[in-house]
Short mmCIF file of C-alpha atoms in Angstrom, two decimals:
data_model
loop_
_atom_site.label_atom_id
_atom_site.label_comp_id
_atom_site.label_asym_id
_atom_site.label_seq_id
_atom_site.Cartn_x
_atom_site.Cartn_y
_atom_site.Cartn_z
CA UNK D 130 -36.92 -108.59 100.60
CA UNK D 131 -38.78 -107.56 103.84
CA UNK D 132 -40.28 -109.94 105.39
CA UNK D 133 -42.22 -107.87 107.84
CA UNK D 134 -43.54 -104.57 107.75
CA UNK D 135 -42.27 -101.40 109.37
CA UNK D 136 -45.36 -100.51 111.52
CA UNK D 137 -43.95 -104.25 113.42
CA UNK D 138 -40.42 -103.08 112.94
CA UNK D 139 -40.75 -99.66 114.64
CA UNK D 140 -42.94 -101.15 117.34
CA UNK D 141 -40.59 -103.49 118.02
CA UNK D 142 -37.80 -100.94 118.58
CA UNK D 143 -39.97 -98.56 120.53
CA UNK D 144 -41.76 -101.27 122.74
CA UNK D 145 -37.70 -102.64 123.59
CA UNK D 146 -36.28 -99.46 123.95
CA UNK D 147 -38.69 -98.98 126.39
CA UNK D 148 -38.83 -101.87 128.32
CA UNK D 149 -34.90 -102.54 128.18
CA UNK D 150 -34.47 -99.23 129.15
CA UNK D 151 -37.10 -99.55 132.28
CA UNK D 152 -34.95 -102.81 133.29
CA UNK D 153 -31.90 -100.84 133.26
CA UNK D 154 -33.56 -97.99 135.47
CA UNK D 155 -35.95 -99.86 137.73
CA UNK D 156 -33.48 -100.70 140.52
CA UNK D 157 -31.59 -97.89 140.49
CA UNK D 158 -34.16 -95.36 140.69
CA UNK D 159 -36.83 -96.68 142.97
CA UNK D 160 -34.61 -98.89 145.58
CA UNK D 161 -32.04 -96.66 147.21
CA UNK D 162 -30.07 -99.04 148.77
CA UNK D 163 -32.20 -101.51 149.60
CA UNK D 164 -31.22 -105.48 148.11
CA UNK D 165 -33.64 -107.34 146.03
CA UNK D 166 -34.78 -110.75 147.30
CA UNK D 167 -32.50 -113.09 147.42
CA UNK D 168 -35.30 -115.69 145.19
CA UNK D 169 -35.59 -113.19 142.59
CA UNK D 170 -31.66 -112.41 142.02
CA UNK D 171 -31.69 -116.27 142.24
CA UNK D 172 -34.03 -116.68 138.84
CA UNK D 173 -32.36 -113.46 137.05
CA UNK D 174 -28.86 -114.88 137.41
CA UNK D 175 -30.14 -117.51 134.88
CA UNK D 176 -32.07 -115.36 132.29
CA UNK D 177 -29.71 -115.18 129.47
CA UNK D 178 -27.72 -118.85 130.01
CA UNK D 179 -31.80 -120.35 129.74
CA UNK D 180 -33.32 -117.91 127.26
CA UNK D 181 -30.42 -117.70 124.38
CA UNK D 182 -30.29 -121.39 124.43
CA UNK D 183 -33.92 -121.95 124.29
CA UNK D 184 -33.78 -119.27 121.38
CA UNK D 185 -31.00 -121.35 119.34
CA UNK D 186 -31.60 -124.93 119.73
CA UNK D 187 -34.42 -124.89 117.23
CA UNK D 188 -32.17 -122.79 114.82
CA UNK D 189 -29.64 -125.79 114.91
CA UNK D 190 -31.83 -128.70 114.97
CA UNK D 191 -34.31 -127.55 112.49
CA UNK D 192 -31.94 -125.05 110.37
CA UNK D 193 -33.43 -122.38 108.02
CA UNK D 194 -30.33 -123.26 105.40
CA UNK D 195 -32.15 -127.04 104.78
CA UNK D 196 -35.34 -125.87 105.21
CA UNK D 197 -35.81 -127.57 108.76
CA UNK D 198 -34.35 -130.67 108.34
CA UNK D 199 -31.43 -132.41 110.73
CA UNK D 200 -28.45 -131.40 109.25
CA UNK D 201 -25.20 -133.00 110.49
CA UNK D 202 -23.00 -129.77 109.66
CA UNK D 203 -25.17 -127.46 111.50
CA UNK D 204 -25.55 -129.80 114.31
CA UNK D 205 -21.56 -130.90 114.68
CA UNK D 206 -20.45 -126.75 114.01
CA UNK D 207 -23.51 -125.63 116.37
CA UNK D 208 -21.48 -128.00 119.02
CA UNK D 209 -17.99 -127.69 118.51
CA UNK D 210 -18.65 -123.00 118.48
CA UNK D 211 -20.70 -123.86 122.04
CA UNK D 212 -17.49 -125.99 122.93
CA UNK D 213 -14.44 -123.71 122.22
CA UNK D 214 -16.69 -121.07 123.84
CA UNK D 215 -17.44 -122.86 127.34
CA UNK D 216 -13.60 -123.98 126.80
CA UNK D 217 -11.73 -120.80 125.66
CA UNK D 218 -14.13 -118.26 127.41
CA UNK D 219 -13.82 -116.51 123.90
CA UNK D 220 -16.61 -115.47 122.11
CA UNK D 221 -14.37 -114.90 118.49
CA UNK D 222 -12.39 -118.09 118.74
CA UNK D 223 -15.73 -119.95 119.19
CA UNK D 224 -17.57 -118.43 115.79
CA UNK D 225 -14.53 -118.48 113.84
CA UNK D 226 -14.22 -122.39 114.95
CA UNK D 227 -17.86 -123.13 114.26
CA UNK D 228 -17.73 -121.54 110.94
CA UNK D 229 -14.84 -123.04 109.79
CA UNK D 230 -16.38 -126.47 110.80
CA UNK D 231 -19.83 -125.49 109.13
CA UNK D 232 -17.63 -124.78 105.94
CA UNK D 233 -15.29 -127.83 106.22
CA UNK D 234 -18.13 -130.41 106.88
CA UNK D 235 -20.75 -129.19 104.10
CA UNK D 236 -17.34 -129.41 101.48
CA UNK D 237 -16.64 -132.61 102.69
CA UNK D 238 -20.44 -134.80 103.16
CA UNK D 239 -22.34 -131.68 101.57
CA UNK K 174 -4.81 -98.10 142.26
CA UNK K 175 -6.91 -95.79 144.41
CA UNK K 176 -8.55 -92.82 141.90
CA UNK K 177 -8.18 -89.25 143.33
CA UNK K 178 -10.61 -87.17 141.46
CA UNK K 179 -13.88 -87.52 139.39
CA UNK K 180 -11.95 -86.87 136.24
CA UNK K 181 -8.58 -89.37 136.83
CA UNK K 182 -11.89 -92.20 137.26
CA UNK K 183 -13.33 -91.44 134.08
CA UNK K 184 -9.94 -91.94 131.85
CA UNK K 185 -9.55 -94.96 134.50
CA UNK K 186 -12.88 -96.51 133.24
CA UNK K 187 -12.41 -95.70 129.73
CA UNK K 188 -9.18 -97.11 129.48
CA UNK K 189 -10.00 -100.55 131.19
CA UNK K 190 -12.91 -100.65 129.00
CA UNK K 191 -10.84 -100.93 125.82
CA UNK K 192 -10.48 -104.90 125.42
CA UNK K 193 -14.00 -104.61 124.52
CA UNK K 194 -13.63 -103.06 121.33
CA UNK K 195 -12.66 -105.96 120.25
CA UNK K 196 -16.53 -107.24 120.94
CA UNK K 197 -18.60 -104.46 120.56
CA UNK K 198 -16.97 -103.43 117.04
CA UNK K 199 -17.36 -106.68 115.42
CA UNK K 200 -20.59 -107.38 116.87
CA UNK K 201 -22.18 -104.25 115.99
CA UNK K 202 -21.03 -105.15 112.50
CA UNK K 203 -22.42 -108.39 112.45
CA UNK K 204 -25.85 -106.69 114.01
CA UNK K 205 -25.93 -104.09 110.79
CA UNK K 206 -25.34 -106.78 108.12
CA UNK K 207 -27.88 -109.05 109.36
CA UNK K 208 -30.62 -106.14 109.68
CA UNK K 209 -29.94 -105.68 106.24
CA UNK K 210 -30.33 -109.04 105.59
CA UNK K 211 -33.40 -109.16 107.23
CA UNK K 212 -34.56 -106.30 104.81
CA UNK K 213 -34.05 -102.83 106.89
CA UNK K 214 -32.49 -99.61 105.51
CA UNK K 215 -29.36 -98.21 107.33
CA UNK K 216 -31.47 -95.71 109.21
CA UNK K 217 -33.95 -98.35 110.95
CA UNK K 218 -30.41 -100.26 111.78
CA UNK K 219 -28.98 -97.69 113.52
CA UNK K 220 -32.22 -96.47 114.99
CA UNK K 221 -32.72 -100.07 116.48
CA UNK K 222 -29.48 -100.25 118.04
CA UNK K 223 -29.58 -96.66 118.99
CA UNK K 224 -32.85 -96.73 121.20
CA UNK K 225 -32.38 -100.55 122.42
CA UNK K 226 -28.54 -100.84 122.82
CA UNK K 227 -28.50 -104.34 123.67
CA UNK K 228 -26.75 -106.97 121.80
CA UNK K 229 -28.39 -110.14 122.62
CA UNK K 230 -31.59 -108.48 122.60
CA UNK K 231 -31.24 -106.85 119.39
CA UNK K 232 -30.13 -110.42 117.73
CA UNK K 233 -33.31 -112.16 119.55
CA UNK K 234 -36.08 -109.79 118.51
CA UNK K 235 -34.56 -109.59 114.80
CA UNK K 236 -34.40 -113.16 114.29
CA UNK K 237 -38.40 -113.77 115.63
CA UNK K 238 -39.43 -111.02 113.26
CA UNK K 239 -38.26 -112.68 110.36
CA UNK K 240 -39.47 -115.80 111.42
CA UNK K 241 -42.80 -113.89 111.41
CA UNK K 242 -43.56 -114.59 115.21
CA UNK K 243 -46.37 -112.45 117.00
CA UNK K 244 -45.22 -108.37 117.94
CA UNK K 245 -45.81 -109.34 121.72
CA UNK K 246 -43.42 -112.73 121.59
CA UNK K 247 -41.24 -111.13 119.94
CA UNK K 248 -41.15 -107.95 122.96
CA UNK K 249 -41.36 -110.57 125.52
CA UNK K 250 -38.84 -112.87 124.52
CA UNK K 251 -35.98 -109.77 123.75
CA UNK K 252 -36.75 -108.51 127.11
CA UNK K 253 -36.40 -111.76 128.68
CA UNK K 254 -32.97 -112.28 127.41
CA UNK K 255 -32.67 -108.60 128.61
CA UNK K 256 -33.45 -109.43 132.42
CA UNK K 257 -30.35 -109.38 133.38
CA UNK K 258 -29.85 -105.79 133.33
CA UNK K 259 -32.53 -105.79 135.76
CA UNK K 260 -30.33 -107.94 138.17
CA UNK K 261 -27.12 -105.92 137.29
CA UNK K 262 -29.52 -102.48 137.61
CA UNK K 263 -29.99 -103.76 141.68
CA UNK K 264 -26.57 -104.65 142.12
CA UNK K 265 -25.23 -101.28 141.23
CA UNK K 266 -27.86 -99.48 143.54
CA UNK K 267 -25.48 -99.55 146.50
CA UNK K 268 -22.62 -97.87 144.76
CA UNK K 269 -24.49 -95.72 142.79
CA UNK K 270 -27.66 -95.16 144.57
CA UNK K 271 -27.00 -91.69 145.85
CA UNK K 272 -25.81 -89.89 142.84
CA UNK K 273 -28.33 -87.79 141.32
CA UNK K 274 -31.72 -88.97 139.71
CA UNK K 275 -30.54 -87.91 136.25
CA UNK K 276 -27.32 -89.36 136.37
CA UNK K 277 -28.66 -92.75 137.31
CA UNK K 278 -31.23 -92.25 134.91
CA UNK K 279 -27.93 -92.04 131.72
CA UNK K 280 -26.35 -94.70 134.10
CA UNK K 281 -29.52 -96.73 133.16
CA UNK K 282 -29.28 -96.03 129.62
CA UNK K 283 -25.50 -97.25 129.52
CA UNK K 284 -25.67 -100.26 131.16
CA UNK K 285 -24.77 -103.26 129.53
CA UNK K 286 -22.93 -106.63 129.89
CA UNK K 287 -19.39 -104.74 129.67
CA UNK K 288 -19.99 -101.44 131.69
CA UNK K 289 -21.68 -103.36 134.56
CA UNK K 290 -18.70 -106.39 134.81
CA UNK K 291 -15.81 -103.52 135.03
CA UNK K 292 -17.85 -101.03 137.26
CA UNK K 293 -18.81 -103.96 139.58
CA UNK K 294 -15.62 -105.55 139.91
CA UNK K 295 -13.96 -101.87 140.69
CA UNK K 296 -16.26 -100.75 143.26
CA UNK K 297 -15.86 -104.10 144.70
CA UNK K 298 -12.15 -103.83 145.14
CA UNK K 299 -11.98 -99.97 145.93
CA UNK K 300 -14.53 -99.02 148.89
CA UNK K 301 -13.06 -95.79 149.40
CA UNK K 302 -14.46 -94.14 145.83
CA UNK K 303 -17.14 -91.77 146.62
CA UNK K 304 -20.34 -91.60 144.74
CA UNK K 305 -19.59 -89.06 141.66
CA UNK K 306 -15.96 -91.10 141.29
CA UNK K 307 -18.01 -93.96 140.70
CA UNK K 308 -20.52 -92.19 138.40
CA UNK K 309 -17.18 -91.21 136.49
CA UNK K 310 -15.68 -94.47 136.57
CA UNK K 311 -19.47 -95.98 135.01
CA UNK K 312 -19.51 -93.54 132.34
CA UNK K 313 -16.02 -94.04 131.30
CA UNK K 314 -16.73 -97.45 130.69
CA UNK K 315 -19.43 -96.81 128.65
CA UNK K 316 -17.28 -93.96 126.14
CA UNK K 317 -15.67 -96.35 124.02
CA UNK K 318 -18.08 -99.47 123.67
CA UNK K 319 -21.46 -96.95 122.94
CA UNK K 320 -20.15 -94.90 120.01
CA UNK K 321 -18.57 -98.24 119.09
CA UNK K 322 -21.72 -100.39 118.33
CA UNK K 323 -24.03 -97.82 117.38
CA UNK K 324 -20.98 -96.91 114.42
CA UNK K 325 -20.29 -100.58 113.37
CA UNK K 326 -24.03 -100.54 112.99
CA UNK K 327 -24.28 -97.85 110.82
CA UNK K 328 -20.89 -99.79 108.39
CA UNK K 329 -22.78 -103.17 108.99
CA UNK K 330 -25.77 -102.00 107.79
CA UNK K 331 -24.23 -100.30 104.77
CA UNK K 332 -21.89 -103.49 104.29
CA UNK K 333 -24.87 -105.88 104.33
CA UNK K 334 -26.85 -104.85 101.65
CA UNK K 335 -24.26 -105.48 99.03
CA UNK K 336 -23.47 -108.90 100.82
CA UNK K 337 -24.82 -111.19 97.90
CA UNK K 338 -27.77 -113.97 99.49
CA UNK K 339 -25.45 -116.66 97.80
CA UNK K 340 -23.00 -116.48 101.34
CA UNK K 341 -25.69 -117.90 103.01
CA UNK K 342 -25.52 -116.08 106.01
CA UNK K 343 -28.33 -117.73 107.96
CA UNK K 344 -26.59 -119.91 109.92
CA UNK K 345 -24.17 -117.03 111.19
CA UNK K 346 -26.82 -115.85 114.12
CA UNK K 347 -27.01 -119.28 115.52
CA UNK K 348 -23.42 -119.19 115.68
CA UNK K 349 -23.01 -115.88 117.21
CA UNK K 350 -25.60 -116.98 120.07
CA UNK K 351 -23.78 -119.99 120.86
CA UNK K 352 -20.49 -118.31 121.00
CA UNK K 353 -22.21 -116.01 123.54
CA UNK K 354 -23.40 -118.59 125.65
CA UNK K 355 -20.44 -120.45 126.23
CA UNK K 356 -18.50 -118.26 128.13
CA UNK K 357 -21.77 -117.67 130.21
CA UNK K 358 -21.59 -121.36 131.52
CA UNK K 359 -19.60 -120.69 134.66
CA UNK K 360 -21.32 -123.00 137.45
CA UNK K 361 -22.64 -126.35 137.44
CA UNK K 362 -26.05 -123.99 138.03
CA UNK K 363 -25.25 -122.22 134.56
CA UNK K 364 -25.02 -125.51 132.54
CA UNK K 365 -28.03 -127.48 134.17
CA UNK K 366 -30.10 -123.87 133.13
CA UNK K 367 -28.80 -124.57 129.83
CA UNK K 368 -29.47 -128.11 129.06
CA UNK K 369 -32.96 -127.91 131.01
CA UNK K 370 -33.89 -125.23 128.57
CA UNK K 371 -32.55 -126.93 125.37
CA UNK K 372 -34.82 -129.94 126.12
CA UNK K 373 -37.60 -128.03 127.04
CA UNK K 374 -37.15 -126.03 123.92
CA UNK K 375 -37.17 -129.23 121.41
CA UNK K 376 -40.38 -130.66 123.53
CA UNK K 377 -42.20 -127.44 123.51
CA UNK K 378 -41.05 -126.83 119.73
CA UNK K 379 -44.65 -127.47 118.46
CA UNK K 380 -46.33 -125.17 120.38
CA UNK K 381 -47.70 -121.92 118.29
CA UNK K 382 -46.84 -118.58 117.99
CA UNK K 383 -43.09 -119.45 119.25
CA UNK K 384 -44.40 -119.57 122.69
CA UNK K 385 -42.17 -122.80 123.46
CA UNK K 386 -39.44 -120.58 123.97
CA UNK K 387 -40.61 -118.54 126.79
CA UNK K 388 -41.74 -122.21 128.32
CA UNK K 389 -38.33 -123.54 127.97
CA UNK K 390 -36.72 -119.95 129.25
CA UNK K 391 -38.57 -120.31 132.28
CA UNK K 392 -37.90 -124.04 132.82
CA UNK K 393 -34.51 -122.77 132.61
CA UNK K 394 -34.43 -120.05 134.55
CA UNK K 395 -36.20 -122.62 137.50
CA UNK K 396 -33.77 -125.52 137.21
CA UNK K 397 -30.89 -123.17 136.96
CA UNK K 398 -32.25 -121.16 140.72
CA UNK K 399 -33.29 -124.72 142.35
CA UNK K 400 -29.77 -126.23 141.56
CA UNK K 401 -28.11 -123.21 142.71
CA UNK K 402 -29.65 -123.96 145.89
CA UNK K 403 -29.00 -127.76 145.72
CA UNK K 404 -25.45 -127.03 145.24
CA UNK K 405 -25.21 -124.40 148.22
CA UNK K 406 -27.21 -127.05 150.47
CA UNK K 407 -24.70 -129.86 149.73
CA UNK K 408 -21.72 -127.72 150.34
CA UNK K 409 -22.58 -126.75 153.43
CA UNK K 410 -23.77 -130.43 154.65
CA UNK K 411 -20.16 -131.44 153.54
CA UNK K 412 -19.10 -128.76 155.92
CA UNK K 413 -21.23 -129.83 158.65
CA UNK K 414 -19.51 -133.34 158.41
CA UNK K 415 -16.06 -132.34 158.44
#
């Protein structure tokens, strides 16, 4: 059930270990103790909090489980897991929540 | 507490990473059963999370391949979610900086979300560590959570391919990235990233070749920086006034 082949797969892995690992190492080996610019720290602070959510809204709006139509379930758990997780700072509470609503709301409208 | 040798700050760091078993284990899990999913054997699992070791990243690139996005979106977009460890990679060049070039070099290696907040937060607090304490301290941190996730990989992996498709487990990733987000929205600077990106996202959904999400990462990224320095301006204005 592959959808993709492993010539992409092990690219993939190579090309990230790669490049995640010169991420990790590019500071710490070439800047002594110099500090980056204070623009650039600016714009890397918000990498993950813009990227993730750009990566998941389409996931929830258009899910894969209706074949990309708006799906109240999806939408309402996708909101309440992002909720208890701003809320409770806990990354288990909010996926157990969200899949317990995904479960109780397609049971009860389906 | 102040650490006296090299090898008391290693146990230190080790021990105060242990809360994090409780996210690295199941997560690691959750990676294997949804490579499996996705259609890879146990050994491309582990390999993946072996040579990447990064959670978020991991998650991102497998869920582009399957939706059959281009090689080089697929690179660029894991890495970008993997930036970060550039930022943390700078901040830990004044502790570490001076230790030797292949210790920094495994120090690179290790660092993720959960070495880098403990080390950070120690050497912060404790000024008087010298350079190899800290070295011990960082790897310490990273003895529990490393073994951890490439493991749970290996039992996710073996896990997932008897998971039958019926449980419908598509919808589980989604969940998993929002859950990570949330605790990531600490500032008013953090949520205005957030929300510019989700609208950017839905507006740039037609675009091909899944490019509208490294448009709305960067619109993100911008309104996250220029709000951070909207907020800073107004607080010291309000300063100014009093």
């Amino acid at each position: 059930m592959s959808q993709f082949d492993s010539l992409t797969l092990w690219t993939v892995i190579l090309g990230l270990a790669l490049g995640s690992f010169t991420l990790r190492f590019a500071f710490l080996a070439l800047m002594g103790d110099r500090a980056l610019p204070a623009w650039l720290m600016r714009h890397l602070r918000y990498t993950a909090v813009a990227i993730l959510p750009a990566l998941v809204t389409p996931l929830v709006v258009w899910p894969s489980a209706t074949n990309g139509s708006l799906s109240l379930p999806h939408l309402a758990a996708a909101l309440i897991a992002l909720a208890v997780g701003y809320l409770s700072k806990n990354i288990f509470a909010a996926m157990g929540t969200g899949a317990l609503a995904l479960y109780g709301l397609t049971v009860l409208i389906g | 507490m102040p650490c006296t040798t090299t090898k008391s700050a290693f146990w230190r760091g080790f021990r105060d990473s242990a809360p994090f078993i409780l996210i690295a284990g199941p997560f690691g899990l959750l990676f294997g059963v949804l490579a499996a999913e996705a259609g890879l054997n146990v050994l491309e699992a582990f390999a993946f999370s072996l040579a990447v070791f990064a959670g978020a990243a991991q998650f991102t690139a497998l869920q582009l391949m399957q939706e059959q996005a281009p090689t080089l979106i697929v690179l660029v977009s894991a890495l970008a979610v993997n930036l970060r460890m550039a930022m943390y990679s700078a901040s830990l060049t004044p502790y570490l900086g001076a230790a030797p070039l292949w210790q920094r070099a495994f120090a690179a290696y290790f660092l993720v979300d959960q070495s880098y907040a403990l080390s950070i937060a120690k050497f912060e607090t404790n000024p008087e560590m010298t350079t190899p304490q800290r070295m011990a301290y960082f790897f310490g941190a990273s003895g529990i959570v490393t073994p951890l996730w490439m493991g749970a990989t290996i039992v996710g992996a073996l896990i997932g391919s008897q998971v039958p498709e019926s449980w419908g487990l598509d919808f589980v990733l989604p969940l998993a990235f929002l859950a990570m987000i949330g605790p990531m929205l600490r500032t008013p600077a953090h949520l205005a990233a957030c929300f510019a990106a989700v609208v950017t996202a839905l507006l740039a959904a037609g675009l091909p070749y899944n490019f509208g999400l490294i448009v709305a990462g960067l619109t993100g990224m911008s309104v996250g920086a220029q709000t951070e320095l909207w907020v800073e301006r107004y607080k010291m204005q309000k300063d100014i006034v009093r």
